[in-house]
Coordinates of C-alpha atoms in Angstrom, one line a residue:
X299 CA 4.9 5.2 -27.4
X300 CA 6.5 2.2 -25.9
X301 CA 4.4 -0.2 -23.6
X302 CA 6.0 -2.7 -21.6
X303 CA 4.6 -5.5 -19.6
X304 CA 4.4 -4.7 -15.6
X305 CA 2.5 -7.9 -14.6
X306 CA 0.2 -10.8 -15.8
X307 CA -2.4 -7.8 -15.3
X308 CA -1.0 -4.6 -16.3
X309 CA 0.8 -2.5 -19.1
X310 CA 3.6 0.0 -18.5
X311 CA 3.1 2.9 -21.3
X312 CA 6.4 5.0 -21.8
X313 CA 5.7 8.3 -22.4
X314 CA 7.7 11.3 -24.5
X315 CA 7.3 13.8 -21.2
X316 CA 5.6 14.6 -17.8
X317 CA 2.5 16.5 -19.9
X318 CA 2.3 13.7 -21.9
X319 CA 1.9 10.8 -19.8
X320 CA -0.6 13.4 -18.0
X321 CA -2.8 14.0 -21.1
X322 CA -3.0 10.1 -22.2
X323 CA -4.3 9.5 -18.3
X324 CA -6.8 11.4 -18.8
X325 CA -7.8 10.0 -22.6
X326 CA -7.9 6.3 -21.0
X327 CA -11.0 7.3 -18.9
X328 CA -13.7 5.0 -19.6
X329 CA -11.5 2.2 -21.9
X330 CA -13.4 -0.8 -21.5
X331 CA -11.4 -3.4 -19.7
X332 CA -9.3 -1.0 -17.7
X333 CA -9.3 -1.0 -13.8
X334 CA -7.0 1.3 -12.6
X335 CA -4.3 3.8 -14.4
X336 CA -1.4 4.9 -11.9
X337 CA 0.9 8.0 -13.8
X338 CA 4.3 8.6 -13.2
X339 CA 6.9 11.1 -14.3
X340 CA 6.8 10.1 -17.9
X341 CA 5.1 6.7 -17.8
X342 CA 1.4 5.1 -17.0
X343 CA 0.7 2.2 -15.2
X344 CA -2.8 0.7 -16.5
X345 CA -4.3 -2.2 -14.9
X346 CA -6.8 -4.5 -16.8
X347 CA -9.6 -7.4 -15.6
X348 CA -8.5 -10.2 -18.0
X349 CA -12.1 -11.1 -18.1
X350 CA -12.6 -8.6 -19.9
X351 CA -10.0 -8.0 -22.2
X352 CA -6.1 -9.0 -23.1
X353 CA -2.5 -7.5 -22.9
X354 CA -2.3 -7.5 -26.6
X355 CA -5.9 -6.3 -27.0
X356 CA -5.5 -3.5 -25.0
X357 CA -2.1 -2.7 -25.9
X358 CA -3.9 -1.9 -29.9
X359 CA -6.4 0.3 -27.9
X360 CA -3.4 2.4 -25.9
X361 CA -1.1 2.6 -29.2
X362 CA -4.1 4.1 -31.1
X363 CA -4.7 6.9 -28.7
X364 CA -4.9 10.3 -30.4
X365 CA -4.3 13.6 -27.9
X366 CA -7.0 16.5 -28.4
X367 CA -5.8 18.9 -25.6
X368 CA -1.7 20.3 -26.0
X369 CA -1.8 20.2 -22.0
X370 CA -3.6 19.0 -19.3
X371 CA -6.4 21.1 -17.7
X372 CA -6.3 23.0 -14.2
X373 CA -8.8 21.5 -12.0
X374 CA -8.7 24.3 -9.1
X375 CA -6.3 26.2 -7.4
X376 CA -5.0 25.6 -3.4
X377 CA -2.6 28.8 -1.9
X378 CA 0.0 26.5 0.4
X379 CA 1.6 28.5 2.7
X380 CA 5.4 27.3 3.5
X381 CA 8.1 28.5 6.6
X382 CA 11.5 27.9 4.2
X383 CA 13.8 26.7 6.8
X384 CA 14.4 23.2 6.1
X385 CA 17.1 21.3 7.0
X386 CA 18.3 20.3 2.9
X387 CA 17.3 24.1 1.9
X388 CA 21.7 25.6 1.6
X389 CA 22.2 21.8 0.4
X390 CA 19.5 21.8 -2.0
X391 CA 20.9 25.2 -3.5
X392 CA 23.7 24.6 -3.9
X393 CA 23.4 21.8 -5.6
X394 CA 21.2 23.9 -8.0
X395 CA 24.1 26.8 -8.1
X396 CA 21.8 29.7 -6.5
X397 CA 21.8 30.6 -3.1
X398 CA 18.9 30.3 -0.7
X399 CA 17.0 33.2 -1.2
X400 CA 17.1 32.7 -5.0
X401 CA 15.5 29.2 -4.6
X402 CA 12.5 30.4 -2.4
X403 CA 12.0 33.3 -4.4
X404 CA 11.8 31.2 -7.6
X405 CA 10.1 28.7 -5.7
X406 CA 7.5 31.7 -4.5
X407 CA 7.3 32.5 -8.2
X408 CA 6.9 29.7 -10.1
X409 CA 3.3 28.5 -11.3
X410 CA 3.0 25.0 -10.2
X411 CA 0.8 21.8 -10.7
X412 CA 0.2 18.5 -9.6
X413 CA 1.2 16.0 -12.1
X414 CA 0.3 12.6 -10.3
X415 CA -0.2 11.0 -7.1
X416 CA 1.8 8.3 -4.8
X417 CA 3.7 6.9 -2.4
X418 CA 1.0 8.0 0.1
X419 CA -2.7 9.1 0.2
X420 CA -2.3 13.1 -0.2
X421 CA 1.3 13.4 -1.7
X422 CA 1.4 15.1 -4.8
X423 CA 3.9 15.3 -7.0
X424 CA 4.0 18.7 -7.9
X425 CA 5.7 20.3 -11.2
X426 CA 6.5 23.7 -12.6
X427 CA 7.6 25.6 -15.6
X428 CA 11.0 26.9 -13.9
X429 CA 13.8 24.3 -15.1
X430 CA 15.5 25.4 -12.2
X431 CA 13.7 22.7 -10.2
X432 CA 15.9 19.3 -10.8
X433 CA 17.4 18.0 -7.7
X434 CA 18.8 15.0 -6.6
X435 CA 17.5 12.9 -4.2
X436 CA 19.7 12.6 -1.0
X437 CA 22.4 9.6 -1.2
X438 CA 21.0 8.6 2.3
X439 CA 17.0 8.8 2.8
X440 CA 15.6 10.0 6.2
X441 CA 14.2 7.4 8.5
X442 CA 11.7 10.0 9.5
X443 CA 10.6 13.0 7.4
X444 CA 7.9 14.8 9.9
X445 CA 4.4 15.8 8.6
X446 CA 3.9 19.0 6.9
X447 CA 7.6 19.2 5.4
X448 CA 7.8 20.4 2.0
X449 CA 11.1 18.9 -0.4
X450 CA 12.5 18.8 -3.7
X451 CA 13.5 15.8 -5.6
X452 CA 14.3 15.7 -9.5
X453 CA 11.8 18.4 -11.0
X454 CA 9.2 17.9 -8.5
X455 CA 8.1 19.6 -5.0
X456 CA 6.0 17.6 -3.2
X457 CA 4.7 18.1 0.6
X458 CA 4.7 14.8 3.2
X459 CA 1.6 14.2 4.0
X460 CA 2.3 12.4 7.2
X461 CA 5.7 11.5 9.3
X462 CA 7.2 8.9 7.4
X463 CA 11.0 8.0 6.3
X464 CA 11.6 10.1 2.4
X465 CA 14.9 10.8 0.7
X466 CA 13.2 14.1 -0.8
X467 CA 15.9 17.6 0.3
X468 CA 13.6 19.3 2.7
X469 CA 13.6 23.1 2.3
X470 CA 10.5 23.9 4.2
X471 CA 6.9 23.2 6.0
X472 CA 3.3 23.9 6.0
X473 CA 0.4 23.7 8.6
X474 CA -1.8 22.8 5.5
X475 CA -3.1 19.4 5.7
X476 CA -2.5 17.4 3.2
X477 CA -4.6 14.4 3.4
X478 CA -8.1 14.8 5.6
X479 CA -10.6 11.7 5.2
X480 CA -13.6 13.9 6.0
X481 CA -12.8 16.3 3.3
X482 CA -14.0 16.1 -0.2
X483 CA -12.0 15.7 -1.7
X484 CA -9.7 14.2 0.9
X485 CA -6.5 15.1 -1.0
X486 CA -5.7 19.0 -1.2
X487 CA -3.5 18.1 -4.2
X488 CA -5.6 16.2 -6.4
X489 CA -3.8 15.4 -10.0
X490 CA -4.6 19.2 -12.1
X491 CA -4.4 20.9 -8.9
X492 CA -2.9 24.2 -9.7
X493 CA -0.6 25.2 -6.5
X494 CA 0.6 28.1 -5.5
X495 CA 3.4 28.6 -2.3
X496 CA 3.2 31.5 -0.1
X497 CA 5.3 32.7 2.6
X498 CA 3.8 31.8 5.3
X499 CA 3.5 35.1 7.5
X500 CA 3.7 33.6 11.1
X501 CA 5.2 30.7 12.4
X502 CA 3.8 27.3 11.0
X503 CA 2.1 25.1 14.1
X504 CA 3.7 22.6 15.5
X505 CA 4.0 19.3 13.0
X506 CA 1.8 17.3 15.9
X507 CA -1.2 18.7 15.2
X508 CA -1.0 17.2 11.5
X509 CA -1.7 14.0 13.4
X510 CA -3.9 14.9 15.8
X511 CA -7.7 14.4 15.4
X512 CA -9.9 17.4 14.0
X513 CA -11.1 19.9 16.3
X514 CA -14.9 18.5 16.2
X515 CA -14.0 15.0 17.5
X516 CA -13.4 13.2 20.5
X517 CA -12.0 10.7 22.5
X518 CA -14.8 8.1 21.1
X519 CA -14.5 9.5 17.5
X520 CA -10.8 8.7 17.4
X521 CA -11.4 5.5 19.0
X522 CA -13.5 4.7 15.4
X523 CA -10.5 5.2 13.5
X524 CA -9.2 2.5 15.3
X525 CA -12.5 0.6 14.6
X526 CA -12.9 -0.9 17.8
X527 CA -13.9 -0.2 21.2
X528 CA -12.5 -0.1 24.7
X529 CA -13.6 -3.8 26.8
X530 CA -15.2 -1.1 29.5
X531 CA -16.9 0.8 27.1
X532 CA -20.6 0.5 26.6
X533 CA -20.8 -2.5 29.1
X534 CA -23.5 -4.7 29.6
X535 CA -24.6 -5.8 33.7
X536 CA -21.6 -8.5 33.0
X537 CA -19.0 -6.1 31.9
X538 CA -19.5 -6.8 28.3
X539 CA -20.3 -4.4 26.0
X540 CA -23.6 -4.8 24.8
X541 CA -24.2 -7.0 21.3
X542 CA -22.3 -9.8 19.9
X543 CA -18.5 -8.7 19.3
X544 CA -15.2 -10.2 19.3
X545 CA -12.4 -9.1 21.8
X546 CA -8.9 -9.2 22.1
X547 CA -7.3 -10.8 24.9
X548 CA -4.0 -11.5 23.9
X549 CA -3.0 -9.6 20.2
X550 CA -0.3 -11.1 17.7
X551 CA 2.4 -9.3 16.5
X552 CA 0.1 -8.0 13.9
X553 CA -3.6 -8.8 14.1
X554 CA -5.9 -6.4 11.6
X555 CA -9.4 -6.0 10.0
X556 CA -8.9 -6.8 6.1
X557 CA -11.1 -7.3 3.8
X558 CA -11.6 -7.0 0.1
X559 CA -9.5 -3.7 -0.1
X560 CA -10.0 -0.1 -1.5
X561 CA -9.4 -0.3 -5.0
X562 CA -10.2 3.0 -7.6
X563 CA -7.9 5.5 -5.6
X564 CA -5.0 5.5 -7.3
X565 CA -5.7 8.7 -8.3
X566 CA -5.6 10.6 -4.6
X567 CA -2.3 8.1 -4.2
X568 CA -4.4 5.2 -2.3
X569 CA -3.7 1.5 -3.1
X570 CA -5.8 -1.1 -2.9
X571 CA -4.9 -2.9 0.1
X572 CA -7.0 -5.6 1.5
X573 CA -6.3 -8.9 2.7
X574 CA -2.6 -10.4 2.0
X575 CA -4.2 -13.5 1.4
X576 CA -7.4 -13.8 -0.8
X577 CA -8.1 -16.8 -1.0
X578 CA -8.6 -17.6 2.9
X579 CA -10.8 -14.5 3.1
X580 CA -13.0 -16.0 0.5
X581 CA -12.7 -19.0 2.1
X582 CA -13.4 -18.3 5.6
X583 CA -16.3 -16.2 4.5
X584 CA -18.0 -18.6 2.3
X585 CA -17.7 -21.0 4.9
X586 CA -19.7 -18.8 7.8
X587 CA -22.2 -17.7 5.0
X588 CA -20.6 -14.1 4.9
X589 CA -20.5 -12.0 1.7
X590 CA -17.0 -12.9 0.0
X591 CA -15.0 -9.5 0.7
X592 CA -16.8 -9.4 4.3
X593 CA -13.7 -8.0 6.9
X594 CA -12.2 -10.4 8.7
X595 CA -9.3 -10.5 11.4
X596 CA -6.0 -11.1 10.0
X597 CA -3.4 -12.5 12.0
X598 CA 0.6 -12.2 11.8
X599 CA 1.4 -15.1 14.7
X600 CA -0.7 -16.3 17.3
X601 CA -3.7 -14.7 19.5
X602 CA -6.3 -15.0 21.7
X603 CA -9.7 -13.7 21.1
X604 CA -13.0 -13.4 23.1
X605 CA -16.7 -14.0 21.7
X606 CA -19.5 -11.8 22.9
X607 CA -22.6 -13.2 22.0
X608 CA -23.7 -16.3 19.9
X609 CA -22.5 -16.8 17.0
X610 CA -20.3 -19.2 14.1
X611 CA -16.2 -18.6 13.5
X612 CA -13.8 -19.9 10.9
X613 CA -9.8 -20.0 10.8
X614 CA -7.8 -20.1 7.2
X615 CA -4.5 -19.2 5.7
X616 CA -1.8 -20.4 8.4
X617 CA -1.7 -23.1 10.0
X618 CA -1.4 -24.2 13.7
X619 CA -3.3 -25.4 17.0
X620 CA -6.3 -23.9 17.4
X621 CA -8.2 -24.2 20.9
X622 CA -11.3 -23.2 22.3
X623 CA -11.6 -22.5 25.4
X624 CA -15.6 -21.9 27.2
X625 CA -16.5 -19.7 30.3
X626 CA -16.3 -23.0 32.4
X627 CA -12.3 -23.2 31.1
X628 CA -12.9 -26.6 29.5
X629 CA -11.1 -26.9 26.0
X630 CA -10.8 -28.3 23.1
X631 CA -9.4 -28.4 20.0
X632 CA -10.6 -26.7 16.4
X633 CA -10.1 -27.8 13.1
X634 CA -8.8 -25.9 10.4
X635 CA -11.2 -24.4 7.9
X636 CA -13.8 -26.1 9.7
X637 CA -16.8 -23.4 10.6
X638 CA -17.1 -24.0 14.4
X639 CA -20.0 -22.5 17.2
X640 CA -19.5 -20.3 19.4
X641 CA -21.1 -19.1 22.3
X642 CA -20.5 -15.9 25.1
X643 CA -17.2 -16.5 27.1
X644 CA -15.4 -18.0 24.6
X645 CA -11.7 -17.5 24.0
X646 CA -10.5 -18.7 20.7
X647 CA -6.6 -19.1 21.1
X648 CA -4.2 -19.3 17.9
X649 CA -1.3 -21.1 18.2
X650 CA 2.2 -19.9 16.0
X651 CA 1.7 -20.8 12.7
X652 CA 2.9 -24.6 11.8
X653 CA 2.5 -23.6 7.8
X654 CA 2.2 -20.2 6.2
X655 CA 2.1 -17.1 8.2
X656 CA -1.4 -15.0 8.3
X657 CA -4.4 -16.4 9.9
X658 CA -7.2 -15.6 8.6
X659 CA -10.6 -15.5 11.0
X660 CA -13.9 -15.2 9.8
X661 CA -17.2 -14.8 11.9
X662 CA -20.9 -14.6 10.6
X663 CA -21.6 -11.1 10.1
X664 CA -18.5 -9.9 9.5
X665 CA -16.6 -7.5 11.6
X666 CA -18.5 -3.8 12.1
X667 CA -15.2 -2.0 12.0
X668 CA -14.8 1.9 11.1
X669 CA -14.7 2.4 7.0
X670 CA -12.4 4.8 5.1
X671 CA -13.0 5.3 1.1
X672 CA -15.6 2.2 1.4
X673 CA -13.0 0.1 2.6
X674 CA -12.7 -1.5 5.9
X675 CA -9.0 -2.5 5.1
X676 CA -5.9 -1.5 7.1
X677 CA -3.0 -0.1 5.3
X678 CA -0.4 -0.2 7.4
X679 CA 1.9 2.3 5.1
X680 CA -1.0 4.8 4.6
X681 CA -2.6 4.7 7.3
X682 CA -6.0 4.1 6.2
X683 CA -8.9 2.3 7.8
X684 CA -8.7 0.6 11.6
X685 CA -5.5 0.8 13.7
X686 CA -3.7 -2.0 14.4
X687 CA -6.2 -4.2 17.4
X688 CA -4.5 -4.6 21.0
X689 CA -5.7 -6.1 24.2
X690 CA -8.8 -4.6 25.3
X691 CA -10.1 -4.1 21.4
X692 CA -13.5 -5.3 21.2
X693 CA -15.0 -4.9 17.5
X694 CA -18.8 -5.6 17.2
X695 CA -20.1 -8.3 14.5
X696 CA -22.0 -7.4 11.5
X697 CA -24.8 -8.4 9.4
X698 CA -22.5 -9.1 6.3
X699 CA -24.6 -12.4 5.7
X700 CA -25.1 -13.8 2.2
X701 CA -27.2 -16.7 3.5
X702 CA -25.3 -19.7 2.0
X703 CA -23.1 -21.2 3.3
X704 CA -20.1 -23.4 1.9
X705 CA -18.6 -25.4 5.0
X706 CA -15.8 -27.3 2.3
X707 CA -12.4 -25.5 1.9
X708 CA -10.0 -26.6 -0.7
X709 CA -6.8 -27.8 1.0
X710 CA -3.7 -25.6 0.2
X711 CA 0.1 -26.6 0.5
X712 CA 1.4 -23.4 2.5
X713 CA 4.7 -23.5 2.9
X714 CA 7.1 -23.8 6.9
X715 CA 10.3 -22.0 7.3
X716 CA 12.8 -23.7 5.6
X717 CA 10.8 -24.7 2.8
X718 CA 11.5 -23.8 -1.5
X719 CA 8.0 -22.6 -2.7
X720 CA 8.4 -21.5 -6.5
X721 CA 6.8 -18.6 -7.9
X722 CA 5.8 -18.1 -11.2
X723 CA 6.6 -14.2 -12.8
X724 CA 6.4 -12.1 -15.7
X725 CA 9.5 -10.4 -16.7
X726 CA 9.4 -6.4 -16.8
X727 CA 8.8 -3.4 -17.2
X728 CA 12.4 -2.9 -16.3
X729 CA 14.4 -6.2 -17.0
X730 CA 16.5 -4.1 -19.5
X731 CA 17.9 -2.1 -16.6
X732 CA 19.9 -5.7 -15.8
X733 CA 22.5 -7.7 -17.1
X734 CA 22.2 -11.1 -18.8
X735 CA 23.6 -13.1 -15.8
X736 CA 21.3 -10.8 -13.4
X737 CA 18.3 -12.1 -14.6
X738 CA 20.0 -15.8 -14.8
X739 CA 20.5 -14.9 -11.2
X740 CA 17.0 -14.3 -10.6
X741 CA 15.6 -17.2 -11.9
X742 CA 18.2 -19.6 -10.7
X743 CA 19.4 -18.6 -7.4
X744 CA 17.0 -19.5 -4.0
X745 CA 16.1 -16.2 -2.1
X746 CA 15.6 -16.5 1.4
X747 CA 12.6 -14.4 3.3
X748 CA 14.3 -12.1 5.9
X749 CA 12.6 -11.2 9.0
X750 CA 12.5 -7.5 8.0
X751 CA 9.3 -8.4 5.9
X752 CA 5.9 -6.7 6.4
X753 CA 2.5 -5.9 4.5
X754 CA 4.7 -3.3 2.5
X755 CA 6.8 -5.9 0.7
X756 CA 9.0 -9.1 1.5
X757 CA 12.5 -8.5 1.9
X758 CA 14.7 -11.0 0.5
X759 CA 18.4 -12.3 0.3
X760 CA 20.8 -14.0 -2.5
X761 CA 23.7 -15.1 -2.2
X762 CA 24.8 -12.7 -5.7
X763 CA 22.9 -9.8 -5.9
X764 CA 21.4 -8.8 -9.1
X765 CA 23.9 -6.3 -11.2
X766 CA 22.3 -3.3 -13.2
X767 CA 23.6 -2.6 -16.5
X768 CA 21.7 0.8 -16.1
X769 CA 22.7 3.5 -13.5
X770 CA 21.3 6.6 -12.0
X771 CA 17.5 7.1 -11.2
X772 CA 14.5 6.0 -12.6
X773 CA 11.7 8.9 -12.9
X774 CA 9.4 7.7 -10.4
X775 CA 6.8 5.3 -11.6
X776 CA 3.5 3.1 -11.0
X777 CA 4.1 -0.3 -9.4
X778 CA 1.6 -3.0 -8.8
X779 CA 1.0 -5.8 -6.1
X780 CA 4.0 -8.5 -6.6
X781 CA 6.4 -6.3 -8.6
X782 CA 9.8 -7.2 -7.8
X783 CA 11.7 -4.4 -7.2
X784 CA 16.0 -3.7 -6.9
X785 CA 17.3 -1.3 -4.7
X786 CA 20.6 0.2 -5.2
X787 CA 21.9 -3.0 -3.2
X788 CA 20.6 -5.4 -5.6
X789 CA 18.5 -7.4 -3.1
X790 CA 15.2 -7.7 -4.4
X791 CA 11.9 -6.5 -2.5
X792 CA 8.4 -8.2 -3.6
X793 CA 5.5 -5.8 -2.8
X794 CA 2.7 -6.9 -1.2
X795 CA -0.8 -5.2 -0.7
X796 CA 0.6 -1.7 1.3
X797 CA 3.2 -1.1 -1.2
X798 CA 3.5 2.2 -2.4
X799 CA 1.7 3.2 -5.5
X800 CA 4.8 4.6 -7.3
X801 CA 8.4 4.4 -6.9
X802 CA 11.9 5.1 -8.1
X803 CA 13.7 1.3 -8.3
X804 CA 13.3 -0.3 -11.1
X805 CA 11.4 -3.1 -11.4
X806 CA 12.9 -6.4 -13.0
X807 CA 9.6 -8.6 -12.6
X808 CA 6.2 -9.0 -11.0
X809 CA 4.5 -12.2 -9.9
X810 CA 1.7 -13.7 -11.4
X811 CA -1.8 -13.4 -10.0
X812 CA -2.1 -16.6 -8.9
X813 CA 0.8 -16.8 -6.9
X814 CA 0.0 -13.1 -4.5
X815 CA -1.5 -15.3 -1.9
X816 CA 1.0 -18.2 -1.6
X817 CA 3.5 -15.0 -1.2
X818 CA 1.9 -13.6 1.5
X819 CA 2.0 -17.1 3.5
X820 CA 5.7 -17.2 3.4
X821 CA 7.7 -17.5 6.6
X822 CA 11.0 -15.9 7.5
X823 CA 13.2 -18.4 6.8
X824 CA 11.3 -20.3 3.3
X825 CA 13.4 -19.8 0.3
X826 CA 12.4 -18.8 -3.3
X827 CA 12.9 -19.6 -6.7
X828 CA 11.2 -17.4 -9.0
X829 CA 9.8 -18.9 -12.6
X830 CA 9.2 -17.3 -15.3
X831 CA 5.3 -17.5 -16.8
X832 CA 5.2 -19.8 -19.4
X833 CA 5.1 -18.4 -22.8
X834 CA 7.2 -15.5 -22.2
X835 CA 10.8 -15.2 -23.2

């Protein structure tokens, strides 16, 4: 057993195989100190409080694990029907040196189960017995791989749970869904499923309807999943809808309910999510008197909003001019981090962001937004919790109060486009997959914050690009918030909160804790220069 640092806050344990990794998943259950254990093909990704134990502490624990069971149990058993007529399904057999028939036959055959969970809430990665089953990836990944499609890729199967872009070779699809929040569990593959594909004997319904809303709700059902309501809905004599709620006039390029996140899911493939930045959500909380991980709005840009009803707001994380505006069209100007009154009619407009990127807007209460696994988070790559909010939105106001309330916010140093903000970093898991002067590189050259950054992960640029001295393709594997991780073009991607669970670049570093929230202030345009932790070589 090799374990390998992944962050400031989690161990990467090497396993000898697939069933292995498996069965010391399941002997870590209930290790004091542990927060969340993410398998991968032959690795698992454990994730410790600090508080309440150490790196090196923990590490003794893992590396004194002793396996009872030879294999890992069978939980149940799910029948997946499959149409084989995928677009990769000639490709995909001939790279295996059968022909088509003999792959769905032996596909048909073979006893199957799901090893792990990842990349998105529902997708299992599914393994059999039959070494047939190792396939490369394609050399070009689909921008969009439809719902329902079932694909091969190394000695896995594994069935997208939703339209999303996937290198996988697609030799089929299913009408099963994979991934239903009202189900229990939501996940038809669950890690131990045992699976068995079937022929499907008619023709599998169109891929829409993986999408669409269940059969028993409606128009004001699906409108929860976006956790607000229409402006005309429910209206009071004035047009308003009846309590006190927030509205959207004017939406920002992304403006979303956060709040402390989702985390404990790894296991059905569900990060944690939650707000990009932390420490504004704490703080704008704390100063309205809300519980800490209350939801909040979180803002990419500027906005407008609406009050309904009486009530005390807050603005953090970026920023910019802030303006309130009353029903009488008289304005004036907000503070930032200053807890400020409001009353019906007003319209709270954000200007773009001077410093950092996200605003962060807290309102007494809370916001009364739909939940989804406890969480009222969106994540944007899964899919889970409220919609992005547009004009019109109107999401009512909670009673998320904790009574006291802490009016003085620490002043940050967020960063403006242009600017070099360093980051501090742990080396690892995967450093050894690069050259000596790569991870010179790293540490020495600025990297620049493209606009083709999201909640997903912050795309950067170098001037040299960091060199592997290892090829080919990693077995898939747990990443965490802040991993640094190369593509094949050796421009680095940080993760931030909707990154997927596991993935198949290596990883060459991961920020430290501390530093998540400065990261997810950072403009296109600032510049980078990562620094390793003190204390590690």
């Amino acid at each position: 057993m090799r374990i390998l640092t992944a962050s400031d806050r989690s161990l990467l344990v090497e396993a000898a195989d697939l069933d292995e990794a498996m069965r010391l998943n399941l002997a870590w259950d209930g290790v004091p100190g542990i927060v969340e254990r993410i398998p991968g093909a032959r690795t698992v990704l454990v994730r410790f409080d600090p508080v309440r134990t150490s790196a090196a502490a923990l590490a003794a624990v893992l590396e004194g694990t002793e396996l009872d069971a030879e294999h890992v149990p069978h939980t149940r058993e799910v029948a997946v029907p499959v149409r084989y007529d995928g677009e990769d399904l000639t490709e995909a057999a001939g790279l295996l040196g059968v022909s088509a028939e003999e792959l769905v036959n032996r596909h048909l055959a073979a006893d199957w189960q799901v090893a792990f969970s990842g990349f998105a809430p529902g997708f299992g990665y599914i393994v059999s017995s039959d070494p047939l089953f190792d396939v490369p990836r394609r050399s070009s990944p689909r921008t969009r791989v439809p719902a329902g499609s079932v694909a091969l890729a190394g000695q896995f199967t594994g069935v997208y749970p939703r339209e999303s872009p996937g290198g996988w070779q697609l030799i089929g699809r299913t009408d099963a869904v994979m991934w239903d929040i009202d189900r229990d569990p939501p996940a038809l593959l669950a890690p131990g499923t045992s699976v068995r594909f079937e022929r499907a004997d008619r023709d599998v319904i169109s891929l829409s309807a993986h999408s669409a809303p269940s059969e028993n709700r409606d128009d004001t059902d699906d409108r929860r999943r976006v956790g607000a309501r229409r402006a005309d809905d429910t209206p009071d004599g004035l047009g308003f809808p009846a309590g006190a709620a927030v509205e959207v006039i004017r939406p920002s390029m992304q403006l979303l309910v956060q709040d402390a996140g989702r985390p404990g899911h790894a296991a059905l493939g569900v990060s944690a999510s939650g707000a990009a930045d932390r420490t504004a959500m704490r703080d704008a909380n704390r100063a309205v008197g809300n519980q800490p991980g209350a939801a909040v709005l979180e803002s990419v840009g500027g906005a407008t909003l609406r009050f309904h009803g009486d009530g005390v707001a807050v603005v953090t994380g970026a920023e910019g001019d802030l303006t309130l505006t009353d029903a009488n069209r008289i304005a004036r100007n907000i503070p930032h981090a200053t807890p400020f009154a409001t009353v019906a009619g007003d319209e709270l407009a954000l200007g773009h962001p001077t410093r950092g990127l996200r605003y962060v807007i807290g309102i007494r209460g809370g916001l009364a937004a739909a939940s989804a696994l406890g969480s009222r988070a969106a994540d944007t790559l899964a899919g889970l919790g409220p919609d992005a909010l547009a004009a019109g939105d109107v999401i009512a106001i909670g009673n998320a109060v904790a009574g006291a309330v802490d009016p003085l916010v620490q002043p940050r140093e967020l960063p403006a486009s242009g600017d070099l903000v360093e980051l501090d970093i742990t080396l690892g898991p995967r450093d050894d997959w690069f050259t000596a002067s790569a991870l010179q590189t790293l540490t020495t050259q600025e990297w620049l914050v493209t606009p083709r950054s999201d909640r997903v992960g912050i795309r950067l640029h170098g001037g040299v690009p960091l060199e592997r001295a290892t090829q080919g393709e990693l077995p898939s594997e747990g990443a965490v918030t802040g991993a640094i991780q190369v593509p094949a073009d050796g421009q680095p991607v940080l993760f931030l909160p909707d990154h997927p669970l596991t993935g198949g670049y290596p990883i060459i570093g991961a920020l430290t804790d501390r530093c998540l929230d400065l990261a997810a202030q950072l403009p296109p345009g600032a510049r980078i220069r990562f620094r390793i932790e003190e204390g590690q070589s």
